[in-house]
Amino acid sequence: MEPLFGVALGLILAVASPAHDSCTCATNKWAVCAQDGPGNCTCRLAGSDHPVDCSTLTSKCFLMKAEMTPLKEKRLWRPPHGVSDSDGIYNPDCEDSGVFKARQCNQSSTCWCVNTAGVRRTEKAGRSLSCSELVRTRWIYLELTHKRSSNAFDVPDLAKALTQLFESRYKLHPKYIAAIKYDPPLIQIRLDQNKKPRWDVDIADVAYYFEKDVNNDSVFHSDSKLTVSVNGDALAIEKLWIYYVDEKPPEFCMRQLAAGISAVVTVVVLTAGIGIAVLLVLRWLRTRTYKKFECKEMREIKAPSLE
C-alpha cells in the first residue's frame, strides 16, 4: 500500500510542479503571480494591487512604480538605473489604467507636470501646482550606435531586422515606425503615434522596454539578453539616446534662461567696461608722456646759452 501511495504522491507533485512554474508573467519579471485555480494564473503589479496583462507590455508608469518597490527577496535592494531624461527615475502616481497622472510629486512636496512618457515638461513647484491635462508624447526619437564592423549593414536589411524586433518583442505595430535612417555607426529610429487605440501598445512603453534591454536590465521574465541579427550578423548596440516630442511644447518658464542671459550680459558689460578703462588709462599715460617731453623741449629752447 505504501509503495502505491508514494507513486501517487510523486505523480501529483510532477503534475503540480510544471503548473506552478508556468505561473509567471512573460512580459514583466516584477509581477507577483499566484495560481488561484486549476490553469488560472493571476499576476499583479509588485507594490500595488493592479492586475497585469502578461500578453502585452506593462505601462511605463507601473514599471517605474514596481522598480521603486523593494522586492521581498533574500538580497539587498539595489537602486534602479536612471532613465535618459534629466530627472531620472522616481516613484510615480499612476491612474488605474496605467497612464501617468498629469501631476507628479515627491516626498518633499515638490511637484511638476509630465507627459504620457512620464518626462517632466514644467518647472518644479509646490503642491499648489495645477496640471490641466496629460499632454501626449507623439514622437519618440531613438538614436543608437553599434560597434563598428568591417562592413556596414545594408539599409533595407537593417530596417527589416529592427522592424521585426519591435513587432515581435515589443508588440509594436510597424505602422508606428515612421522612419529608420542609418549613417554608420549611427542608427536613427522615429516612432510616431498621434493617437493610440486601446489595443495597441504605447510607444513610451516600447521605448522604456527597449532602453532596459539595451542596458542589460530586461523587464521580460526570461531576462534574456537582447540580440539583433541582420542577415546573420550580430548588431551590437553600444549607446542609446531617447528624445521625446509632445503634441504641445513644454512649459518651462524663462527664469533660468533669463538668469543665464543676464549673467552673459553682465560679463560682456564688465569686460567692455574694463577694456574701455584700460584704453583710457593708456591714452592718459600716452598724453602725459607727450606733454612731459613737449615741456622739456620748450625749456631747452627757452634756456639761455652759457657760451
Coordinates of C-alpha atoms in Angstrom, one line a residue:
M1 CA 0.0 0.0 0.0
E2 CA 2.8 2.4 0.9
P3 CA 4.6 2.0 -2.5
L4 CA 1.3 2.8 -4.3
F5 CA 0.9 5.9 -2.1
G6 CA 4.4 7.0 -2.9
V7 CA 3.9 6.6 -6.6
A8 CA 0.6 8.5 -6.4
L9 CA 2.2 11.3 -4.4
G10 CA 5.1 11.6 -7.0
L11 CA 2.6 11.8 -9.9
I12 CA 0.7 14.6 -8.1
L13 CA 3.9 16.6 -7.5
A14 CA 5.1 16.0 -11.0
V15 CA 1.8 17.4 -12.4
A16 CA 1.7 20.3 -9.9
S17 CA 5.3 21.4 -10.4
P18 CA 5.0 22.5 -14.1
A19 CA 1.7 24.2 -13.4
H20 CA 3.4 26.2 -10.6
D21 CA 6.4 27.0 -12.7
S22 CA 4.2 28.2 -15.6
C23 CA 2.5 30.8 -13.3
T24 CA 4.8 33.7 -14.3
C25 CA 4.4 36.9 -16.3
A26 CA 6.4 36.7 -19.5
T27 CA 6.4 40.4 -20.1
N28 CA 7.1 41.6 -16.5
K29 CA 9.6 40.0 -14.2
W30 CA 8.4 42.3 -11.4
A31 CA 4.9 41.0 -11.4
V32 CA 3.8 38.8 -8.5
C33 CA 1.9 35.8 -9.8
A34 CA -0.2 33.2 -8.0
Q35 CA -2.1 30.1 -9.0
D36 CA -5.7 30.7 -7.8
G37 CA -7.3 27.8 -9.5
P38 CA -6.6 24.9 -12.0
G39 CA -5.0 26.5 -15.0
N40 CA -5.7 30.0 -13.7
C41 CA -2.7 32.2 -13.0
T42 CA -3.2 35.8 -11.8
C43 CA -0.4 38.3 -11.8
R44 CA -0.4 41.7 -10.1
L45 CA 2.0 44.6 -10.0
A46 CA 4.6 44.5 -7.3
G47 CA 3.9 47.1 -4.6
S48 CA 0.2 47.5 -5.6
D49 CA -2.9 45.5 -6.3
H50 CA -3.2 46.3 -10.0
P51 CA -3.6 43.3 -12.3
V52 CA -1.1 42.8 -15.0
D53 CA -1.9 41.8 -18.6
C54 CA 1.0 39.5 -19.4
S55 CA 0.1 39.2 -23.0
T56 CA 1.4 42.7 -23.7
L57 CA 3.7 45.3 -22.3
T58 CA 3.2 46.8 -18.9
S59 CA 2.8 50.6 -18.9
K60 CA 5.9 52.6 -18.1
C61 CA 4.2 54.2 -15.1
F62 CA 3.5 50.8 -13.5
L63 CA 7.0 49.7 -14.3
M64 CA 8.6 52.7 -12.6
K65 CA 6.5 52.2 -9.6
A66 CA 7.5 48.5 -9.4
E67 CA 11.1 49.4 -9.7
M68 CA 10.8 51.7 -6.7
T69 CA 9.3 48.9 -4.6
P70 CA 11.9 46.7 -2.8
L71 CA 11.3 43.1 -3.6
K72 CA 11.0 40.7 -0.6
E73 CA 14.0 38.6 -1.5
K74 CA 17.0 37.5 0.4
R75 CA 19.3 40.1 -1.2
L76 CA 20.0 43.7 -0.9
W77 CA 17.8 46.1 -2.9
R78 CA 19.9 48.0 -5.4
P79 CA 18.7 51.4 -6.7
P80 CA 17.4 51.1 -10.3
H81 CA 19.3 52.6 -13.2
G82 CA 18.3 56.2 -14.1
V83 CA 16.4 56.8 -17.3
S84 CA 17.7 59.0 -20.1
D85 CA 15.6 62.1 -19.2
S86 CA 17.2 64.7 -16.9
D87 CA 15.2 63.8 -13.8
G88 CA 15.9 60.1 -13.8
I89 CA 13.5 57.5 -12.2
Y90 CA 11.0 58.4 -9.5
N91 CA 8.1 56.8 -7.8
P92 CA 5.1 57.9 -10.0
D93 CA 1.4 58.4 -9.4
C94 CA -0.5 56.2 -11.9
E95 CA -4.1 56.1 -13.0
D96 CA -5.9 52.8 -12.7
S97 CA -5.4 52.3 -16.5
G98 CA -1.6 52.6 -16.0
V99 CA -1.1 56.0 -17.5
F100 CA 0.8 58.7 -15.6
K101 CA -1.1 61.3 -13.7
A102 CA -0.5 64.7 -15.2
R103 CA 0.9 66.0 -11.9
Q104 CA 3.7 64.2 -10.1
C105 CA 5.1 65.0 -6.6
N106 CA 7.9 63.7 -4.5
Q107 CA 8.3 63.3 -0.7
S108 CA 9.4 66.9 -0.2
S109 CA 6.1 68.4 -1.6
T110 CA 7.7 69.3 -4.8
C111 CA 5.5 68.8 -7.9
W112 CA 5.8 69.0 -11.6
C113 CA 3.8 68.2 -14.8
V114 CA 4.7 65.3 -17.0
N115 CA 3.8 64.0 -20.5
T116 CA 2.4 60.5 -21.3
A117 CA 6.0 59.2 -21.2
G118 CA 6.4 60.4 -17.6
V119 CA 9.0 63.0 -18.6
R120 CA 8.9 66.4 -16.8
R121 CA 7.6 69.3 -19.0
T122 CA 7.3 72.1 -16.5
E123 CA 9.4 73.7 -13.8
K124 CA 9.2 72.1 -10.3
A125 CA 6.9 73.9 -7.9
G126 CA 4.9 73.4 -4.7
R127 CA 1.7 71.4 -4.1
S128 CA -0.3 74.3 -5.4
L129 CA 0.9 73.5 -9.0
S130 CA -2.0 72.6 -11.3
C131 CA -1.6 70.4 -14.4
S132 CA -4.7 70.8 -16.5
E133 CA -4.0 67.9 -18.9
L134 CA -1.7 65.0 -19.6
V135 CA 0.0 66.0 -22.8
R136 CA 0.6 63.2 -25.2
T137 CA 4.1 62.3 -26.4
R138 CA 3.5 62.0 -30.1
W139 CA 7.0 61.3 -31.4
I140 CA 9.9 59.4 -29.8
Y141 CA 13.4 59.6 -31.5
L142 CA 15.7 56.7 -30.7
E143 CA 19.4 57.2 -31.6
L144 CA 21.8 54.3 -31.1
T145 CA 25.2 53.4 -32.1
H146 CA 26.6 50.0 -32.8
K147 CA 30.1 48.6 -32.6
R148 CA 32.0 49.2 -35.8
S149 CA 32.5 46.2 -38.0
S150 CA 34.5 45.7 -41.2
N151 CA 31.4 46.2 -43.3
A152 CA 28.4 48.4 -42.7
F153 CA 24.9 46.8 -42.7
D154 CA 22.7 47.1 -45.8
V155 CA 20.0 49.7 -45.0
P156 CA 16.9 47.7 -46.1
D157 CA 18.1 44.6 -44.2
L158 CA 18.8 46.7 -41.1
A159 CA 15.4 48.4 -41.2
K160 CA 13.7 45.0 -41.7
A161 CA 15.5 43.5 -38.7
L162 CA 14.7 46.4 -36.4
T163 CA 11.0 46.4 -37.6
Q164 CA 10.7 42.7 -36.8
L165 CA 12.4 43.2 -33.4
F166 CA 9.9 46.0 -32.4
E167 CA 7.0 44.0 -33.7
S168 CA 7.8 40.6 -32.2
R169 CA 9.5 41.5 -28.9
Y170 CA 7.6 44.7 -28.0
K171 CA 4.3 44.1 -29.8
L172 CA 4.6 47.4 -31.7
H173 CA 2.7 47.6 -35.0
P174 CA 5.0 48.5 -37.9
K175 CA 2.7 51.5 -38.8
Y176 CA 4.1 53.3 -35.8
I177 CA 7.7 53.1 -37.0
A178 CA 7.8 56.2 -39.1
A179 CA 11.4 56.1 -40.2
I180 CA 14.7 54.3 -39.8
K181 CA 17.9 56.0 -41.0
Y182 CA 21.4 54.7 -41.0
D183 CA 24.7 56.5 -41.1
P184 CA 27.2 54.0 -39.8
P185 CA 27.6 53.6 -36.9
L186 CA 24.5 55.8 -36.0
I187 CA 21.0 54.4 -36.3
Q188 CA 18.0 56.8 -36.0
I189 CA 14.5 55.5 -35.4
R190 CA 11.4 57.7 -35.3
L191 CA 8.3 56.3 -33.6
D192 CA 5.1 58.3 -34.4
Q193 CA 1.9 57.7 -32.5
N194 CA -0.5 60.6 -32.6
K195 CA -3.5 58.6 -31.2
K196 CA -3.3 55.2 -29.5
P197 CA -6.1 52.8 -29.8
R198 CA -6.8 50.8 -26.6
W199 CA -5.5 47.6 -28.0
D200 CA -2.1 49.0 -29.2
V201 CA 0.9 49.3 -27.0
D202 CA 2.2 52.9 -26.3
I203 CA 5.4 54.0 -27.9
A204 CA 6.6 55.3 -24.5
D205 CA 6.3 51.8 -23.0
V206 CA 8.1 50.4 -26.0
A207 CA 11.0 52.9 -25.7
Y208 CA 11.3 52.0 -21.9
Y209 CA 11.4 48.3 -22.5
F210 CA 13.9 48.8 -25.3
E211 CA 16.1 51.0 -23.1
K212 CA 16.1 48.4 -20.3
D213 CA 17.1 45.7 -22.8
V214 CA 20.0 47.8 -24.1
N215 CA 21.1 48.4 -20.5
N216 CA 21.1 44.7 -19.8
D217 CA 18.3 45.1 -17.3
S218 CA 15.4 43.4 -19.2
V219 CA 11.9 43.7 -17.9
F220 CA 10.9 40.4 -19.5
H221 CA 10.7 37.4 -17.1
S222 CA 13.1 35.3 -19.1
D223 CA 15.7 38.1 -18.6
S224 CA 17.1 37.1 -22.0
K225 CA 19.8 39.4 -23.4
L226 CA 18.7 41.5 -26.3
T227 CA 20.1 40.1 -29.6
V228 CA 19.5 41.6 -33.0
S229 CA 20.7 39.8 -36.2
V230 CA 21.0 41.4 -39.6
N231 CA 21.3 38.7 -42.2
G232 CA 23.2 36.5 -39.7
D233 CA 25.5 39.3 -38.5
A234 CA 25.0 40.5 -34.9
L235 CA 24.0 44.1 -34.3
A236 CA 25.9 45.0 -31.1
I237 CA 24.3 48.2 -29.7
E238 CA 26.7 50.4 -27.7
K239 CA 24.8 53.6 -26.8
L240 CA 21.2 54.7 -26.8
W241 CA 19.6 58.2 -26.6
I242 CA 15.9 58.8 -26.4
Y243 CA 14.2 62.1 -27.2
Y244 CA 10.5 62.9 -26.5
V245 CA 8.4 65.3 -28.6
D246 CA 5.0 66.2 -27.2
E247 CA 1.9 67.5 -29.0
K248 CA 2.4 70.8 -27.2
P249 CA 5.7 72.5 -26.4
P250 CA 7.0 72.2 -22.8
E251 CA 6.0 74.9 -20.4
F252 CA 9.4 75.6 -18.8
C253 CA 9.4 79.2 -17.6
M254 CA 12.1 81.7 -18.7
R255 CA 13.6 82.3 -15.3
Q256 CA 16.6 80.0 -15.8
L257 CA 17.1 81.3 -19.4
A258 CA 16.8 84.9 -18.2
A259 CA 19.3 84.3 -15.5
G260 CA 21.7 82.8 -18.0
I261 CA 21.2 85.7 -20.4
S262 CA 21.7 88.2 -17.5
A263 CA 24.9 86.5 -16.5
V264 CA 26.2 86.7 -20.1
V265 CA 25.2 90.4 -20.4
T266 CA 26.9 91.2 -17.1
V267 CA 30.1 89.5 -18.2
V268 CA 30.0 91.3 -21.5
V269 CA 29.4 94.7 -19.8
L270 CA 32.1 94.2 -17.3
T271 CA 34.6 93.1 -20.0
A272 CA 33.7 96.1 -22.1
G273 CA 34.0 98.4 -19.1
I274 CA 37.4 97.1 -18.2
G275 CA 38.5 97.3 -21.8
I276 CA 37.4 101.0 -22.0
A277 CA 39.0 101.8 -18.7
V278 CA 42.3 100.3 -19.9
L279 CA 42.2 102.3 -23.1
L280 CA 41.5 105.5 -21.2
V281 CA 44.4 104.8 -18.8
L282 CA 46.8 104.1 -21.7
R283 CA 45.6 107.2 -23.5
W284 CA 46.1 109.3 -20.4
L285 CA 49.6 107.9 -19.9
R286 CA 50.5 108.5 -23.6
T287 CA 49.2 112.0 -23.4
R288 CA 51.0 112.7 -20.2
T289 CA 54.3 111.4 -21.6
Y290 CA 53.9 113.5 -24.7
K291 CA 53.2 116.6 -22.7
K292 CA 56.2 115.9 -20.5
F293 CA 58.5 115.7 -23.5
E294 CA 56.9 118.8 -25.0
C295 CA 57.6 120.8 -21.8
K296 CA 61.2 119.5 -21.7
E297 CA 61.8 120.6 -25.3
M298 CA 60.3 124.0 -24.6
R299 CA 62.6 124.5 -21.6
E300 CA 65.6 123.6 -23.6
I301 CA 64.6 126.2 -26.3
K302 CA 64.0 129.0 -23.8
A303 CA 67.1 128.3 -21.7
P304 CA 69.9 130.9 -22.3
S305 CA 73.1 129.7 -23.8
L306 CA 76.1 129.5 -21.5
E307 CA 78.6 130.4 -24.3

